[in-house]
């Protein structure tokens, strides 16, 4: 065949808010429906968790065997991406989108495997919970008290043609948990004491409902995608320009990760461009301690993972350099972290924030709260 | 009014809560399956869930089925005892008395939005349901978005179709549980069009319409969940704000660039499906011009469908923060300048204080109109 780029596969995500709400069941239901329509469907990865009704739903669907990966003298089973590519079904069902592959696998994350399938023209239907969405990570910790480590960058979810909600009321979910449908008894008890509190579940469910509504919203409007350059400038009735450009200020402070997530999330919702800038001392990188440098590199790397363009500036005065960059790049909003509690950083950061506000003139400044403080 | 004590219940409130809880205890539970269009599989979902419940030994009966059921639904219905509808009035309606005599634990009613024929005891089926709930029988039912009264204008504008029957939104909102049956819009396209294949352009338009309906339905359920969660936390006296719902508070003064701030806030709250609040802290010694400007700003806020609040207090920052905490605000928009109005009476710098004292709230600072002086 000539070097014709293959059609990209379509991604569909079934979103839930906890284990046991019926994501996998819904994915298999879709698979069965498509199979009945005569489509070529295969299961790339399925996690049965010993659930009877769910297992029954796989009947008649082809399984592509998993790959056995050895790690530290133990064997693990992972999705066999190469085998799926060789089989090349029209539609592939892949459970647990945020899964981290065992070390030594070709790719670190299952979502990366899925991107490979999509690039090869395979349609994928997959499942994930709301707490794995990167930009909600801080809020999730606030709600559940748990820091979720397996996250999916928002841009990956944006690639989906459709996000469908698997809904179940918390009460029905707790009943399932009590009956041992979701987990084995002792694990269920532990789950109920931690993550599966009814209030936390309600809050997570609300987030999932809102996120699904948002995913519909972004797919409906005529605006080009978030990070595209060709965004149409529009104005409101009063003639105010509605197109925003958000600048996130990166420092070594631990609050920076939350600041980046919040900036990304607001930018996505407003369909705004998003940049991140770090101001280094005039003497350059070398004048910083190794620890500071490492923290800054981590934050820059994190921003890039979320598809935020990053820039390093040099300047004696952080506030001046930041605002100057903002003015020359038509930034409309600067995102800064709230001054931390401890003494010296508090005064330095407070002075910096107030100076940015003073210099910013026509640019708005958003001081992002440290949401971790409200945990309790 | 700034009333921070609202979250901590008084003894009278506690008593009322206990009484309400007791009444609720005896009353049947209402569960609603909401769909954004016909063909998303609400009926099947309801019957399928209750088939399993019945298999576990619960006493479940069916008191109403849809006139035209899918094969799937016909099949699952075989699992149930069906209390036949009353036909004596012409069209079928729920036989409330028969259900009450039978006294099941759970009664399934497929299709909540029906008007009963003239001469019936209750005009609407949802009133039949109310009667069953009062009698201590739990009801599980299904409804389409287009039948929710308060949503009908919006749905009609999208679908260019009118339906006659309706159920008040408050009835749906007071359900003990509400679950959305979500399906991608493409599937309901093929199902809803009565078997006729639709033109591709037509199909695209329909898909767009259905997506809009999906969004409305999802947000409605999110709001119900938010409301229930808030009530629960309030009853328990828990001062917790999960920030699941973006609530933006715009603080206006005669000097602030209110038009820009409100426009941005309105857009942002719409994007986040959030809520918009506009507050002004009352102060004496306003010039007549300032008074006029302020009135204009507040009028603009009302036009933008904001909750407008006049706050009082010696200390404007404290008044704003009290209000923000009470309403679970997640973002405060504030104007900034050195000159004029309320700002002068604040020291130290009020914007600085807001930024430092607002816990868990983002503060967005806007330059005031026509000036950009230093602090």
CSV table of N, CA and C in Angstrom, one decimal, chain A residues 155-248:
chain,number,residue,atom,x,y,z
A,155,UNK,N,-5.9,16.1,28.4
A,155,UNK,CA,-5.9,16.1,26.9
A,155,UNK,C,-6.2,14.8,26.3
A,156,UNK,N,-5.9,13.7,27.1
A,156,UNK,CA,-6.1,12.4,26.6
A,156,UNK,C,-7.7,12.1,26.6
A,157,UNK,N,-8.3,12.6,27.6
A,157,UNK,CA,-9.8,12.5,27.7
A,157,UNK,C,-10.4,13.3,26.6
A,158,UNK,N,-9.8,14.5,26.4
A,158,UNK,CA,-10.3,15.4,25.3
A,158,UNK,C,-10.3,14.7,23.9
A,159,UNK,N,-9.4,13.7,23.8
A,159,UNK,CA,-9.3,13.0,22.5
A,159,UNK,C,-10.5,12.2,22.2
A,160,UNK,N,-11.3,11.8,23.3
A,160,UNK,CA,-12.4,10.9,23.1
A,160,UNK,C,-13.5,11.6,22.3
A,161,UNK,N,-14.1,10.8,21.4
A,161,UNK,CA,-15.2,11.4,20.7
A,161,UNK,C,-16.5,11.5,21.6
A,162,UNK,N,-16.5,10.7,22.6
A,162,UNK,CA,-17.6,10.7,23.4
A,162,UNK,C,-17.3,10.2,24.8
A,163,UNK,N,-17.9,10.8,25.8
A,163,UNK,CA,-17.8,10.4,27.2
A,163,UNK,C,-19.2,10.1,27.7
A,164,UNK,N,-19.4,8.8,28.1
A,164,UNK,CA,-20.7,8.4,28.6
A,164,UNK,C,-20.6,8.1,30.1
A,165,UNK,N,-21.6,8.4,30.8
A,165,UNK,CA,-21.6,8.2,32.3
A,165,UNK,C,-22.2,6.9,32.6
A,166,UNK,N,-21.6,6.1,33.5
A,166,UNK,CA,-22.2,5.0,34.1
A,166,UNK,C,-22.7,5.4,35.5
A,167,UNK,N,-23.9,5.6,35.6
A,167,UNK,CA,-24.5,6.2,36.9
A,167,UNK,C,-25.1,5.1,37.7
A,168,UNK,N,-25.0,5.4,39.0
A,168,UNK,CA,-25.6,4.5,40.0
A,168,UNK,C,-25.7,5.3,41.3
A,169,UNK,N,-26.8,5.3,42.0
A,169,UNK,CA,-26.8,6.1,43.2
A,169,UNK,C,-25.9,5.5,44.3
A,170,UNK,N,-25.3,6.3,45.2
A,170,UNK,CA,-24.4,5.8,46.2
A,170,UNK,C,-25.1,4.7,47.1
A,171,UNK,N,-26.4,4.9,47.3
A,171,UNK,CA,-27.1,3.9,48.1
A,171,UNK,C,-27.1,2.5,47.5
A,172,UNK,N,-27.4,2.5,46.2
A,172,UNK,CA,-27.3,1.3,45.4
A,172,UNK,C,-25.9,0.7,45.4
A,173,UNK,N,-24.9,1.6,45.3
A,173,UNK,CA,-23.6,1.1,45.3
A,173,UNK,C,-23.2,0.5,46.6
A,174,UNK,N,-23.6,1.2,47.7
A,174,UNK,CA,-23.3,0.6,49.1
A,174,UNK,C,-24.0,-0.7,49.3
A,175,UNK,N,-25.2,-0.8,48.8
A,175,UNK,CA,-25.9,-2.1,48.8
A,175,UNK,C,-25.1,-3.2,48.1
A,176,UNK,N,-24.6,-2.9,46.9
A,176,UNK,CA,-23.8,-3.8,46.2
A,176,UNK,C,-22.5,-4.2,47.0
A,177,UNK,N,-22.0,-3.2,47.6
A,177,UNK,CA,-20.8,-3.5,48.4
A,177,UNK,C,-21.1,-4.4,49.6
A,178,UNK,N,-22.2,-4.2,50.3
A,178,UNK,CA,-22.7,-5.0,51.4
A,178,UNK,C,-22.9,-6.4,50.9
A,179,UNK,N,-23.4,-6.6,49.7
A,179,UNK,CA,-23.7,-7.9,49.3
A,179,UNK,C,-22.5,-8.6,48.7
A,180,UNK,N,-21.3,-7.9,48.8
A,180,UNK,CA,-20.1,-8.6,48.3
A,180,UNK,C,-20.0,-8.6,46.8
A,181,UNK,N,-20.8,-7.8,46.1
A,181,UNK,CA,-20.7,-7.8,44.6
A,181,UNK,C,-19.4,-7.1,44.1
A,182,UNK,N,-19.0,-6.1,44.9
A,182,UNK,CA,-17.9,-5.3,44.4
A,182,UNK,C,-16.6,-5.9,44.8
A,183,UNK,N,-16.5,-6.1,46.1
A,183,UNK,CA,-15.2,-6.6,46.7
A,183,UNK,C,-15.5,-7.8,47.6
A,184,UNK,N,-14.5,-8.6,47.9
A,184,UNK,CA,-14.6,-9.6,48.9
A,184,UNK,C,-14.9,-8.9,50.3
A,185,UNK,N,-15.5,-9.7,51.2
A,185,UNK,CA,-16.0,-9.1,52.5
A,185,UNK,C,-15.1,-8.2,53.2
A,186,UNK,N,-13.9,-8.7,53.5
A,186,UNK,CA,-13.0,-7.9,54.4
A,186,UNK,C,-12.5,-6.6,53.7
A,187,UNK,N,-12.3,-6.7,52.4
A,187,UNK,CA,-11.9,-5.6,51.6
A,187,UNK,C,-13.1,-4.6,51.5
A,188,UNK,N,-14.3,-5.1,51.4
A,188,UNK,CA,-15.5,-4.2,51.3
A,188,UNK,C,-15.6,-3.4,52.6
A,189,UNK,N,-15.3,-4.0,53.8
A,189,UNK,CA,-15.4,-3.3,55.0
A,189,UNK,C,-14.4,-2.2,55.1
A,190,UNK,N,-13.2,-2.5,54.6
A,190,UNK,CA,-12.1,-1.4,54.6
A,190,UNK,C,-12.5,-0.3,53.7
A,191,UNK,N,-13.0,-0.7,52.5
A,191,UNK,CA,-13.4,0.3,51.5
A,191,UNK,C,-14.5,1.2,52.1
A,192,UNK,N,-15.4,0.6,52.9
A,192,UNK,CA,-16.5,1.4,53.4
A,192,UNK,C,-16.0,2.5,54.4
A,193,UNK,N,-15.0,2.1,55.1
A,193,UNK,CA,-14.5,3.0,56.1
A,193,UNK,C,-13.7,4.1,55.5
A,194,UNK,N,-13.2,3.9,54.3
A,194,UNK,CA,-12.4,4.9,53.7
A,194,UNK,C,-13.1,5.6,52.6
A,195,UNK,N,-12.8,5.1,51.4
A,195,UNK,CA,-13.3,5.8,50.2
A,195,UNK,C,-14.8,5.8,50.1
A,196,UNK,N,-15.4,4.7,50.5
A,196,UNK,CA,-16.9,4.5,50.2
A,196,UNK,C,-17.8,5.1,51.3
A,197,UNK,N,-17.5,6.3,51.7
A,197,UNK,CA,-18.4,7.0,52.6
A,197,UNK,C,-19.5,7.6,51.7
A,198,UNK,N,-20.7,7.6,52.2
A,198,UNK,CA,-21.8,8.1,51.3
A,198,UNK,C,-21.6,9.5,50.9
A,199,UNK,N,-21.1,10.4,51.8
A,199,UNK,CA,-20.9,11.8,51.4
A,199,UNK,C,-19.8,11.9,50.3
A,200,UNK,N,-18.7,11.2,50.5
A,200,UNK,CA,-17.6,11.2,49.5
A,200,UNK,C,-18.2,10.7,48.2
A,201,UNK,N,-18.9,9.6,48.2
A,201,UNK,CA,-19.5,9.1,47.0
A,201,UNK,C,-20.4,10.1,46.3
A,202,UNK,N,-21.2,10.8,47.1
A,202,UNK,CA,-22.1,11.8,46.5
A,202,UNK,C,-21.3,12.9,45.8
A,203,UNK,N,-20.2,13.3,46.5
A,203,UNK,CA,-19.4,14.4,45.9
A,203,UNK,C,-18.7,13.9,44.6
A,204,UNK,N,-18.2,12.7,44.7
A,204,UNK,CA,-17.6,12.1,43.5
A,204,UNK,C,-18.6,12.0,42.3
A,205,UNK,N,-19.8,11.6,42.7
A,205,UNK,CA,-20.8,11.4,41.7
A,205,UNK,C,-21.1,12.7,41.0
A,206,UNK,N,-21.3,13.7,41.9
A,206,UNK,CA,-21.6,15.0,41.3
A,206,UNK,C,-20.5,15.5,40.4
A,207,UNK,N,-19.2,15.3,40.7
A,207,UNK,CA,-18.1,15.6,39.8
A,207,UNK,C,-18.2,14.9,38.5
A,208,UNK,N,-18.6,13.6,38.6
A,208,UNK,CA,-18.6,12.8,37.3
A,208,UNK,C,-19.8,13.3,36.5
A,209,UNK,N,-20.9,13.6,37.1
A,209,UNK,CA,-22.1,14.2,36.3
A,209,UNK,C,-21.7,15.5,35.6
A,210,UNK,N,-21.0,16.4,36.4
A,210,UNK,CA,-20.6,17.7,35.8
A,210,UNK,C,-19.6,17.5,34.8
A,211,UNK,N,-18.6,16.6,35.0
A,211,UNK,CA,-17.6,16.4,34.0
A,211,UNK,C,-18.2,15.9,32.7
A,212,UNK,N,-19.2,14.9,32.8
A,212,UNK,CA,-19.8,14.4,31.6
A,212,UNK,C,-20.5,15.5,30.8
A,213,UNK,N,-21.2,16.4,31.6
A,213,UNK,CA,-21.9,17.5,31.0
A,213,UNK,C,-20.9,18.4,30.3
A,214,UNK,N,-19.8,18.6,30.9
A,214,UNK,CA,-18.8,19.5,30.3
A,214,UNK,C,-18.2,18.8,29.0
A,215,UNK,N,-18.0,17.5,29.1
A,215,UNK,CA,-17.5,16.8,27.9
A,215,UNK,C,-18.4,17.0,26.7
A,216,UNK,N,-19.7,17.0,27.0
A,216,UNK,CA,-20.7,17.2,25.9
A,216,UNK,C,-20.6,18.6,25.4
A,217,UNK,N,-20.5,19.5,26.4
A,217,UNK,CA,-20.4,21.0,26.1
A,217,UNK,C,-19.3,21.3,25.1
A,218,UNK,N,-18.1,20.8,25.4
A,218,UNK,CA,-16.9,21.1,24.6
A,218,UNK,C,-17.0,20.5,23.2
A,219,UNK,N,-17.7,19.4,23.1
A,219,UNK,CA,-17.8,18.7,21.8
A,219,UNK,C,-18.8,19.4,21.0
A,220,UNK,N,-19.7,20.2,21.6
A,220,UNK,CA,-20.8,20.8,20.8
A,220,UNK,C,-20.4,22.1,20.1
A,221,UNK,N,-19.7,22.9,20.9
A,221,UNK,CA,-19.5,24.2,20.3
A,221,UNK,C,-18.6,24.2,19.1
A,222,UNK,N,-18.7,25.3,18.4
A,222,UNK,CA,-18.0,25.3,17.1
A,222,UNK,C,-16.5,25.8,17.3
A,223,UNK,N,-16.2,26.1,18.5
A,223,UNK,CA,-14.8,26.6,18.7
A,223,UNK,C,-13.8,25.5,18.4
A,224,UNK,N,-12.7,25.9,17.8
A,224,UNK,CA,-11.6,24.9,17.6
A,224,UNK,C,-11.0,24.4,18.9
A,225,UNK,N,-10.3,23.3,18.9
A,225,UNK,CA,-9.8,22.7,20.1
A,225,UNK,C,-8.9,23.6,21.0
A,226,UNK,N,-8.9,23.3,22.2
A,226,UNK,CA,-8.2,24.1,23.3
A,226,UNK,C,-6.9,24.6,22.9
A,227,UNK,N,-6.0,23.8,22.5
A,227,UNK,CA,-4.6,24.2,22.3
A,227,UNK,C,-4.3,24.7,20.9
A,228,UNK,N,-5.3,24.7,20.0
A,228,UNK,CA,-5.1,25.1,18.7
A,228,UNK,C,-4.8,26.6,18.6
A,229,UNK,N,-4.1,27.0,17.6
A,229,UNK,CA,-3.8,28.5,17.6
A,229,UNK,C,-4.9,29.3,16.9
A,230,UNK,N,-5.7,28.6,16.1
A,230,UNK,CA,-6.7,29.3,15.3
A,230,UNK,C,-8.0,29.5,16.1
A,231,UNK,N,-7.9,30.0,17.3
A,231,UNK,CA,-9.1,30.3,18.1
A,231,UNK,C,-9.8,31.6,17.6
A,232,UNK,N,-11.0,31.5,17.4
A,232,UNK,CA,-11.8,32.6,16.9
A,232,UNK,C,-11.9,33.6,18.1
A,233,UNK,N,-11.6,34.9,17.8
A,233,UNK,CA,-11.8,35.9,18.9
A,233,UNK,C,-13.3,36.3,18.8
A,234,UNK,N,-13.9,36.3,20.0
A,234,UNK,CA,-15.2,36.7,20.1
A,234,UNK,C,-15.4,37.7,21.2
A,235,UNK,N,-16.4,38.5,21.1
A,235,UNK,CA,-16.6,39.5,22.1
A,235,UNK,C,-18.0,39.3,22.7
A,236,UNK,N,-18.2,39.8,23.9
A,236,UNK,CA,-19.6,39.7,24.5
A,236,UNK,C,-20.4,41.0,24.1
A,237,UNK,N,-21.6,41.1,24.6
A,237,UNK,CA,-22.5,42.2,24.2
A,237,UNK,C,-21.8,43.6,24.5
A,238,UNK,N,-21.1,43.7,25.5
A,238,UNK,CA,-20.5,44.9,25.9
A,238,UNK,C,-19.2,45.2,25.2
A,239,UNK,N,-18.8,44.3,24.3
A,239,UNK,CA,-17.6,44.5,23.5
A,239,UNK,C,-16.4,44.0,24.2
A,240,UNK,N,-16.5,43.3,25.3
A,240,UNK,CA,-15.3,42.7,26.0
A,240,UNK,C,-14.9,41.5,25.2
A,241,UNK,N,-13.6,41.5,25.0
A,241,UNK,CA,-13.0,40.3,24.3
A,241,UNK,C,-13.1,39.1,25.2
A,242,UNK,N,-13.6,38.0,24.6
A,242,UNK,CA,-13.9,36.8,25.4
A,242,UNK,C,-12.8,35.8,25.4
A,243,UNK,N,-11.8,36.0,24.4
A,243,UNK,CA,-10.8,35.0,24.3
A,243,UNK,C,-9.7,35.2,25.4
A,244,UNK,N,-9.4,34.2,26.1
A,244,UNK,CA,-8.5,34.4,27.2
A,244,UNK,C,-7.2,33.7,27.0
A,245,UNK,N,-6.1,34.2,27.5
A,245,UNK,CA,-4.8,33.6,27.5
A,245,UNK,C,-4.3,33.5,29.0
A,246,UNK,N,-4.2,32.3,29.5
A,246,UNK,CA,-3.8,32.2,30.9
A,246,UNK,C,-2.3,31.8,31.0
A,247,UNK,N,-1.7,32.6,32.0
A,247,UNK,CA,-0.3,32.3,32.3
A,247,UNK,C,-0.2,31.8,33.7
A,248,UNK,N,0.5,30.7,33.8
A,248,UNK,CA,0.7,30.1,35.2
A,248,UNK,C,2.1,30.3,35.6
